[in-house]
């Protein structure tokens, strides 16, 4: 994004308190606490199957936790209407989840019309503006399948941002991308982070976690084994499990 295109967000702080969730007898989350200040970025790292995706999904209530609470600006959201909540908390997935039969502009307009209830003209204006901000104004008329994976992911991010979320969640947003396309998406995410979006980012990109995050959480078997600033987590981890994980991935 260029200087004059910079946006600041009306972001809020996010906290989770003692989140528990089991699938049958599989206790996937066993008391996860997280504090992300307004405008801060938290990265969640950890081995496959440790509960990272499930944890993100409990934050915007794609999954209801068995126990625990989620707070926006200190206020519990658990009794809030889930549709309204998902307007406040945008989410980006590994697999983009764009509508393949609609062009890029329509992909952005659909939730603006259905959920934010904008008129067609207003929705188009917001959508085009948002596409400009992510550098894809010229792709408005293209079907997702005609774009690179990196462009599709930037469209998915634009679609989420167009809803004016107060928090953004990213679940391995770059894991499905060819290596040469990863950088463009990470740099868009880093821009959002710098511009004051409150973000929770599940990622295997340790460079991004180190550079962009205010706090890093190491999740292992559904427990936040270690939480701290990136320098602490990466340069002097306390727990043997985190040390092992870092030596496996770095
Ligand atoms: P991660 O994102 O860290 O790889 P997940 O949150 O996807 O981990 O999964 C954590 C555990 O929960 C795994 O054992 C997985 O098999 C299980 N799991 C995830 N989603 C479901 C589901 N919808 N139904 C049953 N088990 C699930
Ligand atoms: Mg996952």
PDB file of C-alpha atoms and ligand atoms in Angstrom:
ATOM      1  CA  UNK A   1       0.000   0.000   0.000  1.00  0.00           C
ATOM      2  CA  UNK A   2       1.246   3.499  -0.755  1.00  0.00           C
ATOM      3  CA  UNK A   3       1.352   6.313   1.785  1.00  0.00           C
ATOM      4  CA  UNK A   4      -1.790   8.109   0.659  1.00  0.00           C
ATOM      5  CA  UNK A   5      -3.693   4.820   0.515  1.00  0.00           C
ATOM      6  CA  UNK A   6      -2.963   4.012   4.132  1.00  0.00           C
ATOM      7  CA  UNK A   7      -5.924   3.281   6.277  1.00  0.00           C
ATOM      8  CA  UNK A   8      -6.219   3.118   9.986  1.00  0.00           C
ATOM      9  CA  UNK A   9      -8.620   0.689  11.494  1.00  0.00           C
ATOM     10  CA  UNK A  10     -11.134   0.939  14.281  1.00  0.00           C
ATOM     11  CA  UNK A  11      -9.607  -2.115  15.869  1.00  0.00           C
ATOM     12  CA  UNK A  12     -10.222  -3.386  19.387  1.00  0.00           C
ATOM     13  CA  UNK A  13      -8.366  -5.503  21.903  1.00  0.00           C
ATOM     14  CA  UNK A  14      -8.991  -9.239  21.970  1.00  0.00           C
ATOM     15  CA  UNK A  15      -8.682 -11.690  24.817  1.00  0.00           C
ATOM     16  CA  UNK A  16      -9.474 -15.345  25.301  1.00  0.00           C
ATOM     17  CA  UNK A  17      -9.923 -16.829  28.745  1.00  0.00           C
ATOM     18  CA  UNK A  18      -9.479 -20.502  29.564  1.00  0.00           C
ATOM     19  CA  UNK A  19     -10.825 -21.810  26.253  1.00  0.00           C
ATOM     20  CA  UNK A  20     -11.598 -25.538  26.360  1.00  0.00           C
ATOM     21  CA  UNK A  21     -12.849 -27.671  23.516  1.00  0.00           C
ATOM     22  CA  UNK A  22     -13.092 -31.416  22.957  1.00  0.00           C
ATOM     23  CA  UNK A  23     -14.095 -33.371  19.867  1.00  0.00           C
ATOM     24  CA  UNK A  24     -15.494 -36.466  21.553  1.00  0.00           C
ATOM     25  CA  UNK A  25     -12.718 -37.716  23.796  1.00  0.00           C
ATOM     26  CA  UNK A  26     -10.073 -35.678  21.955  1.00  0.00           C
ATOM     27  CA  UNK A  27      -9.358 -32.698  24.201  1.00  0.00           C
ATOM     28  CA  UNK A  28      -8.120 -30.315  21.556  1.00  0.00           C
ATOM     29  CA  UNK A  29      -8.010 -27.066  23.587  1.00  0.00           C
ATOM     30  CA  UNK A  30      -7.209 -27.282  27.262  1.00  0.00           C
ATOM     31  CA  UNK A  31      -7.431 -23.793  28.695  1.00  0.00           C
ATOM     32  CA  UNK A  32      -6.028 -21.309  26.203  1.00  0.00           C
ATOM     33  CA  UNK A  33      -5.510 -17.689  27.283  1.00  0.00           C
ATOM     34  CA  UNK A  34      -4.466 -14.962  24.894  1.00  0.00           C
ATOM     35  CA  UNK A  35      -4.246 -11.178  25.210  1.00  0.00           C
ATOM     36  CA  UNK A  36      -3.863  -9.048  22.114  1.00  0.00           C
ATOM     37  CA  UNK A  37      -3.902  -5.305  22.672  1.00  0.00           C
ATOM     38  CA  UNK A  38      -5.717  -2.955  20.322  1.00  0.00           C
ATOM     39  CA  UNK A  39      -3.677  -2.749  17.130  1.00  0.00           C
ATOM     40  CA  UNK A  40      -1.326  -5.541  18.147  1.00  0.00           C
ATOM     41  CA  UNK A  41      -0.455  -8.695  16.247  1.00  0.00           C
ATOM     42  CA  UNK A  42      -0.259 -12.102  17.909  1.00  0.00           C
ATOM     43  CA  UNK A  43       1.249 -15.073  16.099  1.00  0.00           C
ATOM     44  CA  UNK A  44       0.258 -18.597  17.048  1.00  0.00           C
ATOM     45  CA  UNK A  45       2.854 -21.238  16.291  1.00  0.00           C
ATOM     46  CA  UNK A  46       2.990 -24.934  17.064  1.00  0.00           C
ATOM     47  CA  UNK A  47       3.067 -28.413  15.580  1.00  0.00           C
ATOM     48  CA  UNK A  48       0.401 -29.768  13.265  1.00  0.00           C
ATOM     49  CA  UNK A  49      -2.613 -30.974  15.233  1.00  0.00           C
ATOM     50  CA  UNK A  50      -1.841 -28.803  18.261  1.00  0.00           C
ATOM     51  CA  UNK A  51      -5.211 -27.021  17.986  1.00  0.00           C
ATOM     52  CA  UNK A  52      -4.228 -23.778  16.222  1.00  0.00           C
ATOM     53  CA  UNK A  53      -7.073 -23.786  13.680  1.00  0.00           C
ATOM     54  CA  UNK A  54      -9.583 -24.898  16.262  1.00  0.00           C
ATOM     55  CA  UNK A  55      -8.471 -22.107  18.579  1.00  0.00           C
ATOM     56  CA  UNK A  56      -8.935 -19.464  15.844  1.00  0.00           C
ATOM     57  CA  UNK A  57     -12.376 -20.855  15.080  1.00  0.00           C
ATOM     58  CA  UNK A  58     -13.489 -20.543  18.667  1.00  0.00           C
ATOM     59  CA  UNK A  59     -12.552 -16.845  18.575  1.00  0.00           C
ATOM     60  CA  UNK A  60     -15.142 -15.982  15.927  1.00  0.00           C
ATOM     61  CA  UNK A  61     -17.426 -18.815  17.011  1.00  0.00           C
ATOM     62  CA  UNK A  62     -17.248 -20.963  13.930  1.00  0.00           C
ATOM     63  CA  UNK A  63     -16.912 -23.477  16.785  1.00  0.00           C
ATOM     64  CA  UNK A  64     -18.472 -22.944  20.205  1.00  0.00           C
ATOM     65  CA  UNK A  65     -15.979 -23.596  22.990  1.00  0.00           C
ATOM     66  CA  UNK A  66     -17.090 -26.003  25.735  1.00  0.00           C
ATOM     67  CA  UNK A  67     -15.824 -23.576  28.324  1.00  0.00           C
ATOM     68  CA  UNK A  68     -14.112 -20.204  28.483  1.00  0.00           C
ATOM     69  CA  UNK A  69     -14.701 -16.750  27.119  1.00  0.00           C
ATOM     70  CA  UNK A  70     -13.741 -14.440  24.276  1.00  0.00           C
ATOM     71  CA  UNK A  71     -13.603 -10.693  24.964  1.00  0.00           C
ATOM     72  CA  UNK A  72     -13.502  -7.754  22.569  1.00  0.00           C
ATOM     73  CA  UNK A  73     -12.456  -4.540  24.304  1.00  0.00           C
ATOM     74  CA  UNK A  74     -12.995  -6.358  27.568  1.00  0.00           C
ATOM     75  CA  UNK A  75     -16.586  -7.362  26.814  1.00  0.00           C
ATOM     76  CA  UNK A  76     -17.623 -11.001  26.452  1.00  0.00           C
ATOM     77  CA  UNK A  77     -18.889 -11.888  22.989  1.00  0.00           C
ATOM     78  CA  UNK A  78     -20.276 -15.317  23.813  1.00  0.00           C
ATOM     79  CA  UNK A  79     -23.864 -14.123  23.965  1.00  0.00           C
ATOM     80  CA  UNK A  80     -23.510 -12.006  20.837  1.00  0.00           C
ATOM     81  CA  UNK A  81     -25.189 -12.968  17.579  1.00  0.00           C
ATOM     82  CA  UNK A  82     -22.593 -15.089  15.698  1.00  0.00           C
ATOM     83  CA  UNK A  83     -23.317 -13.384  12.364  1.00  0.00           C
ATOM     84  CA  UNK A  84     -22.730  -9.986  13.878  1.00  0.00           C
ATOM     85  CA  UNK A  85     -19.602 -11.246  15.578  1.00  0.00           C
ATOM     86  CA  UNK A  86     -18.176 -12.559  12.314  1.00  0.00           C
ATOM     87  CA  UNK A  87     -18.667  -9.108  10.854  1.00  0.00           C
ATOM     88  CA  UNK A  88     -16.466  -7.722  13.644  1.00  0.00           C
ATOM     89  CA  UNK A  89     -13.896 -10.503  13.342  1.00  0.00           C
ATOM     90  CA  UNK A  90     -12.696 -11.136   9.790  1.00  0.00           C
ATOM     91  CA  UNK A  91     -11.046 -14.433   8.905  1.00  0.00           C
ATOM     92  CA  UNK A  92      -8.751 -15.548   6.112  1.00  0.00           C
ATOM     93  CA  UNK A  93      -8.169 -19.232   5.405  1.00  0.00           C
ATOM     94  CA  UNK A  94      -5.452 -21.270   3.769  1.00  0.00           C
ATOM     95  CA  UNK A  95      -7.767 -22.120   0.847  1.00  0.00           C
ATOM     96  CA  UNK A  96      -9.037 -18.561   0.085  1.00  0.00           C
ATOM     97  CA  UNK A  97     -12.709 -19.696   0.034  1.00  0.00           C
ATOM     98  CA  UNK A  98     -13.624 -17.324  -2.807  1.00  0.00           C
ATOM     99  CA  UNK A  99     -16.763 -17.979  -4.832  1.00  0.00           C
ATOM    100  CA  UNK A 100     -15.327 -19.460  -8.065  1.00  0.00           C
ATOM    101  CA  UNK A 101     -18.305 -18.590 -10.289  1.00  0.00           C
ATOM    102  CA  UNK A 102     -18.278 -14.869  -9.423  1.00  0.00           C
ATOM    103  CA  UNK A 103     -15.778 -12.284 -10.506  1.00  0.00           C
ATOM    104  CA  UNK A 104     -13.562 -10.575  -7.962  1.00  0.00           C
ATOM    105  CA  UNK A 105     -15.762  -7.499  -7.651  1.00  0.00           C
ATOM    106  CA  UNK A 106     -18.856  -9.646  -6.959  1.00  0.00           C
ATOM    107  CA  UNK A 107     -16.927 -11.678  -4.403  1.00  0.00           C
ATOM    108  CA  UNK A 108     -16.328  -8.477  -2.447  1.00  0.00           C
ATOM    109  CA  UNK A 109     -19.801  -7.072  -3.015  1.00  0.00           C
ATOM    110  CA  UNK A 110     -21.779 -10.114  -1.864  1.00  0.00           C
ATOM    111  CA  UNK A 111     -21.121  -9.880   1.893  1.00  0.00           C
ATOM    112  CA  UNK A 112     -21.300  -6.082   1.733  1.00  0.00           C
ATOM    113  CA  UNK A 113     -24.821  -6.371   0.373  1.00  0.00           C
ATOM    114  CA  UNK A 114     -25.998  -9.387   2.386  1.00  0.00           C
ATOM    115  CA  UNK A 115     -24.435  -8.610   5.736  1.00  0.00           C
ATOM    116  CA  UNK A 116     -23.649  -4.900   5.773  1.00  0.00           C
ATOM    117  CA  UNK A 117     -26.860  -4.304   3.788  1.00  0.00           C
ATOM    118  CA  UNK A 118     -25.269  -1.749   1.468  1.00  0.00           C
ATOM    119  CA  UNK A 119     -26.981  -0.765  -1.768  1.00  0.00           C
ATOM    120  CA  UNK A 120     -25.465  -2.126  -4.986  1.00  0.00           C
ATOM    121  CA  UNK A 121     -23.841   1.257  -5.718  1.00  0.00           C
ATOM    122  CA  UNK A 122     -22.388   1.630  -2.245  1.00  0.00           C
ATOM    123  CA  UNK A 123     -21.148  -1.965  -2.208  1.00  0.00           C
ATOM    124  CA  UNK A 124     -19.452  -1.511  -5.556  1.00  0.00           C
ATOM    125  CA  UNK A 125     -17.769   1.674  -4.401  1.00  0.00           C
ATOM    126  CA  UNK A 126     -16.472   0.080  -1.197  1.00  0.00           C
ATOM    127  CA  UNK A 127     -15.359  -3.041  -3.086  1.00  0.00           C
ATOM    128  CA  UNK A 128     -13.458  -1.113  -5.746  1.00  0.00           C
ATOM    129  CA  UNK A 129     -11.779   1.069  -3.132  1.00  0.00           C
ATOM    130  CA  UNK A 130     -10.694  -1.998  -1.168  1.00  0.00           C
ATOM    131  CA  UNK A 131      -9.334  -3.697  -4.289  1.00  0.00           C
ATOM    132  CA  UNK A 132      -7.307  -0.577  -4.991  1.00  0.00           C
ATOM    133  CA  UNK A 133      -5.843  -0.722  -1.479  1.00  0.00           C
ATOM    134  CA  UNK A 134      -4.543  -4.246  -2.068  1.00  0.00           C
ATOM    135  CA  UNK A 135      -3.301  -3.389  -5.562  1.00  0.00           C
ATOM    136  CA  UNK A 136      -5.836  -5.467  -7.483  1.00  0.00           C
ATOM    137  CA  UNK A 137      -8.164  -2.848  -8.954  1.00  0.00           C
ATOM    138  CA  UNK A 138      -7.426  -4.174 -12.434  1.00  0.00           C
ATOM    139  CA  UNK A 139      -8.662  -7.666 -11.488  1.00  0.00           C
ATOM    140  CA  UNK A 140     -12.196  -6.596 -10.565  1.00  0.00           C
ATOM    141  CA  UNK A 141     -13.707  -8.335 -13.599  1.00  0.00           C
ATOM    142  CA  UNK A 142     -11.673 -11.554 -13.362  1.00  0.00           C
ATOM    143  CA  UNK A 143     -12.822 -14.892 -12.008  1.00  0.00           C
ATOM    144  CA  UNK A 144     -10.715 -16.131  -9.060  1.00  0.00           C
ATOM    145  CA  UNK A 145      -9.529 -19.126 -11.108  1.00  0.00           C
ATOM    146  CA  UNK A 146      -7.780 -16.764 -13.495  1.00  0.00           C
ATOM    147  CA  UNK A 147      -5.662 -15.218 -10.748  1.00  0.00           C
ATOM    148  CA  UNK A 148      -2.506 -16.514  -9.095  1.00  0.00           C
ATOM    149  CA  UNK A 149      -2.870 -18.007  -5.629  1.00  0.00           C
ATOM    150  CA  UNK A 150      -1.233 -14.918  -4.159  1.00  0.00           C
ATOM    151  CA  UNK A 151      -3.703 -12.632  -5.922  1.00  0.00           C
ATOM    152  CA  UNK A 152      -6.611 -14.823  -4.794  1.00  0.00           C
ATOM    153  CA  UNK A 153      -5.453 -14.610  -1.209  1.00  0.00           C
ATOM    154  CA  UNK A 154      -5.141 -10.817  -1.466  1.00  0.00           C
ATOM    155  CA  UNK A 155      -8.718 -10.750  -2.809  1.00  0.00           C
ATOM    156  CA  UNK A 156      -9.825 -12.854   0.174  1.00  0.00           C
ATOM    157  CA  UNK A 157      -8.095 -10.400   2.514  1.00  0.00           C
ATOM    158  CA  UNK A 158      -9.710  -7.452   0.708  1.00  0.00           C
ATOM    159  CA  UNK A 159     -13.101  -9.124   1.007  1.00  0.00           C
ATOM    160  CA  UNK A 160     -12.632  -9.500   4.753  1.00  0.00           C
ATOM    161  CA  UNK A 161     -11.341  -5.921   5.165  1.00  0.00           C
ATOM    162  CA  UNK A 162     -14.233  -4.458   3.188  1.00  0.00           C
ATOM    163  CA  UNK A 163     -16.489  -5.539   6.047  1.00  0.00           C
ATOM    164  CA  UNK A 164     -14.544  -3.157   8.336  1.00  0.00           C
ATOM    165  CA  UNK A 165     -13.589  -5.789  10.899  1.00  0.00           C
ATOM    166  CA  UNK A 166     -12.155  -4.800  14.265  1.00  0.00           C
ATOM    167  CA  UNK A 167     -10.008  -7.931  14.465  1.00  0.00           C
ATOM    168  CA  UNK A 168      -8.540 -10.127  11.725  1.00  0.00           C
ATOM    169  CA  UNK A 169      -7.733 -13.827  12.029  1.00  0.00           C
ATOM    170  CA  UNK A 170      -5.400 -15.558   9.570  1.00  0.00           C
ATOM    171  CA  UNK A 171      -5.177 -19.354   9.452  1.00  0.00           C
ATOM    172  CA  UNK A 172      -2.020 -20.315   7.559  1.00  0.00           C
ATOM    173  CA  UNK A 173      -2.876 -17.775   4.898  1.00  0.00           C
ATOM    174  CA  UNK A 174       0.271 -18.516   2.899  1.00  0.00           C
ATOM    175  CA  UNK A 175       0.552 -22.294   3.320  1.00  0.00           C
ATOM    176  CA  UNK A 176      -1.187 -23.144   0.045  1.00  0.00           C
ATOM    177  CA  UNK A 177       0.874 -20.711  -2.024  1.00  0.00           C
ATOM    178  CA  UNK A 178       3.810 -21.385  -4.288  1.00  0.00           C
ATOM    179  CA  UNK A 179       6.954 -20.075  -2.580  1.00  0.00           C
ATOM    180  CA  UNK A 180       7.364 -17.090  -4.910  1.00  0.00           C
ATOM    181  CA  UNK A 181       3.852 -15.861  -4.047  1.00  0.00           C
ATOM    182  CA  UNK A 182       4.218 -15.983  -0.277  1.00  0.00           C
ATOM    183  CA  UNK A 183       6.052 -12.681   0.054  1.00  0.00           C
ATOM    184  CA  UNK A 184       3.305 -10.517  -1.487  1.00  0.00           C
ATOM    185  CA  UNK A 185       0.688 -11.863   0.907  1.00  0.00           C
ATOM    186  CA  UNK A 186       2.965 -11.595   3.958  1.00  0.00           C
ATOM    187  CA  UNK A 187       3.820  -8.021   3.068  1.00  0.00           C
ATOM    188  CA  UNK A 188       0.119  -7.129   2.843  1.00  0.00           C
ATOM    189  CA  UNK A 189      -0.367  -8.723   6.264  1.00  0.00           C
ATOM    190  CA  UNK A 190       2.613  -6.812   7.638  1.00  0.00           C
ATOM    191  CA  UNK A 191       1.089  -3.569   6.263  1.00  0.00           C
ATOM    192  CA  UNK A 192      -2.161  -4.282   8.089  1.00  0.00           C
ATOM    193  CA  UNK A 193      -0.258  -5.006  11.253  1.00  0.00           C
ATOM    194  CA  UNK A 194       1.672  -1.722  11.012  1.00  0.00           C
ATOM    195  CA  UNK A 195      -1.515   0.200  10.289  1.00  0.00           C
ATOM    196  CA  UNK A 196      -3.015  -0.872  13.559  1.00  0.00           C
ATOM    197  CA  UNK A 197      -5.223  -3.846  12.785  1.00  0.00           C
ATOM    198  CA  UNK A 198      -5.600  -6.216  15.714  1.00  0.00           C
ATOM    199  CA  UNK A 199      -4.564  -9.588  14.312  1.00  0.00           C
ATOM    200  CA  UNK A 200      -4.161 -13.215  15.329  1.00  0.00           C
ATOM    201  CA  UNK A 201      -2.007 -15.038  12.810  1.00  0.00           C
ATOM    202  CA  UNK A 202      -1.490 -18.791  12.734  1.00  0.00           C
ATOM    203  CA  UNK A 203       1.639 -19.254  10.677  1.00  0.00           C
ATOM    204  CA  UNK A 204       4.620 -21.449   9.861  1.00  0.00           C
ATOM    205  CA  UNK A 205       6.471 -18.357   8.638  1.00  0.00           C
ATOM    206  CA  UNK A 206       8.819 -17.853  11.560  1.00  0.00           C
ATOM    207  CA  UNK A 207      10.389 -14.795   9.892  1.00  0.00           C
ATOM    208  CA  UNK A 208       6.986 -13.102   9.811  1.00  0.00           C
ATOM    209  CA  UNK A 209       6.265 -14.115  13.410  1.00  0.00           C
ATOM    210  CA  UNK A 210       9.560 -12.638  14.533  1.00  0.00           C
ATOM    211  CA  UNK A 211       9.238  -9.383  12.573  1.00  0.00           C
ATOM    212  CA  UNK A 212       5.535  -8.583  12.700  1.00  0.00           C
ATOM    213  CA  UNK A 213       4.248  -9.830  16.024  1.00  0.00           C
ATOM    214  CA  UNK A 214       3.959  -8.163  19.389  1.00  0.00           C
ATOM    215  CA  UNK A 215       3.330 -11.481  21.073  1.00  0.00           C
ATOM    216  CA  UNK A 216       3.943 -15.094  20.069  1.00  0.00           C
ATOM    217  CA  UNK A 217       2.055 -18.056  21.498  1.00  0.00           C
ATOM    218  CA  UNK A 218       3.434 -21.571  21.246  1.00  0.00           C
ATOM    219  CA  UNK A 219       0.522 -23.999  21.269  1.00  0.00           C
ATOM    220  CA  UNK A 220       1.220 -27.660  21.921  1.00  0.00           C
ATOM    221  CA  UNK A 221      -1.467 -30.307  22.517  1.00  0.00           C
ATOM    222  CA  UNK A 222      -4.058 -27.634  23.169  1.00  0.00           C
ATOM    223  CA  UNK A 223      -2.038 -25.745  25.748  1.00  0.00           C
ATOM    224  CA  UNK A 224      -0.337 -22.360  25.365  1.00  0.00           C
ATOM    225  CA  UNK A 225       2.945 -23.733  26.608  1.00  0.00           C
ATOM    226  CA  UNK A 226       4.830 -20.466  26.219  1.00  0.00           C
ATOM    227  CA  UNK A 227       3.725 -16.902  25.438  1.00  0.00           C
ATOM    228  CA  UNK A 228       5.939 -13.870  25.059  1.00  0.00           C
ATOM    229  CA  UNK A 229       7.513 -11.238  22.838  1.00  0.00           C
ATOM    230  CA  UNK A 230       9.143 -12.680  19.700  1.00  0.00           C
ATOM    231  CA  UNK A 231      12.713 -12.057  20.917  1.00  0.00           C
ATOM    232  CA  UNK A 232      12.040 -14.127  24.014  1.00  0.00           C
ATOM    233  CA  UNK A 233      10.221 -16.936  22.193  1.00  0.00           C
ATOM    234  CA  UNK A 234      12.772 -17.302  19.400  1.00  0.00           C
ATOM    235  CA  UNK A 235      16.034 -16.362  21.133  1.00  0.00           C
ATOM    236  CA  UNK A 236      15.603 -17.743  24.643  1.00  0.00           C
ATOM    237  CA  UNK A 237      12.714 -20.194  24.831  1.00  0.00           C
ATOM    238  CA  UNK A 238      12.169 -21.706  28.265  1.00  0.00           C
ATOM    239  CA  UNK A 239      10.280 -24.898  27.529  1.00  0.00           C
ATOM    240  CA  UNK A 240      12.000 -27.967  26.070  1.00  0.00           C
ATOM    241  CA  UNK A 241       9.026 -28.547  23.747  1.00  0.00           C
ATOM    242  CA  UNK A 242       9.326 -25.087  22.228  1.00  0.00           C
ATOM    243  CA  UNK A 243      13.085 -25.546  21.850  1.00  0.00           C
ATOM    244  CA  UNK A 244      12.473 -28.843  20.068  1.00  0.00           C
ATOM    245  CA  UNK A 245       9.792 -27.297  17.819  1.00  0.00           C
ATOM    246  CA  UNK A 246      12.050 -24.409  16.847  1.00  0.00           C
ATOM    247  CA  UNK A 247      14.944 -26.713  16.074  1.00  0.00           C
ATOM    248  CA  UNK A 248      12.627 -28.756  13.832  1.00  0.00           C
ATOM    249  CA  UNK A 249      11.275 -25.789  11.848  1.00  0.00           C
ATOM    250  CA  UNK A 250      14.135 -23.287  11.713  1.00  0.00           C
TER     251      UNK A 250
HETATM  252  P1  LIG B   1      -3.711 -27.445  13.859  1.00  0.00           P
HETATM  253  O1  LIG B   1      -4.435 -26.335  13.162  1.00  0.00           O
HETATM  254  O2  LIG B   1      -2.791 -26.990  14.935  1.00  0.00           O
HETATM  255  O3  LIG B   1      -3.003 -28.355  12.901  1.00  0.00           O
HETATM  256  P2  LIG B   1      -6.389 -28.413  14.445  1.00  0.00           P
HETATM  257  O4  LIG B   1      -7.013 -27.390  15.295  1.00  0.00           O
HETATM  258  O5  LIG B   1      -6.759 -28.451  13.015  1.00  0.00           O
HETATM  259  O6  LIG B   1      -4.792 -28.349  14.616  1.00  0.00           O
HETATM  260  O7  LIG B   1      -6.702 -29.859  15.045  1.00  0.00           O
HETATM  261  C1  LIG B   1      -6.469 -30.195  16.386  1.00  0.00           C
HETATM  262  C2  LIG B   1      -7.064 -31.551  16.677  1.00  0.00           C
HETATM  263  O8  LIG B   1      -8.456 -31.496  16.550  1.00  0.00           O
HETATM  264  C3  LIG B   1      -6.599 -32.654  15.735  1.00  0.00           C
HETATM  265  O9  LIG B   1      -6.464 -33.828  16.494  1.00  0.00           O
HETATM  266  C4  LIG B   1      -7.735 -32.787  14.759  1.00  0.00           C
HETATM  267  O10 LIG B   1      -7.804 -34.082  14.255  1.00  0.00           O
HETATM  268  C5  LIG B   1      -8.945 -32.469  15.626  1.00  0.00           C
HETATM  269  N1  LIG B   1     -10.054 -31.863  14.880  1.00  0.00           N
HETATM  270  C6  LIG B   1     -10.029 -30.676  14.235  1.00  0.00           C
HETATM  271  N2  LIG B   1     -11.221 -30.376  13.701  1.00  0.00           N
HETATM  272  C7  LIG B   1     -12.036 -31.417  14.013  1.00  0.00           C
HETATM  273  C8  LIG B   1     -13.421 -31.713  13.762  1.00  0.00           C
HETATM  274  N3  LIG B   1     -14.208 -30.854  13.077  1.00  0.00           N
HETATM  275  N4  LIG B   1     -13.906 -32.863  14.234  1.00  0.00           N
HETATM  276  C9  LIG B   1     -13.142 -33.721  14.946  1.00  0.00           C
HETATM  277  N5  LIG B   1     -11.837 -33.500  15.221  1.00  0.00           N
HETATM  278  C10 LIG B   1     -11.287 -32.365  14.774  1.00  0.00           C
HETATM  279 MG1  LIG B   2      -4.511 -25.753  11.188  1.00  0.00          MG
END
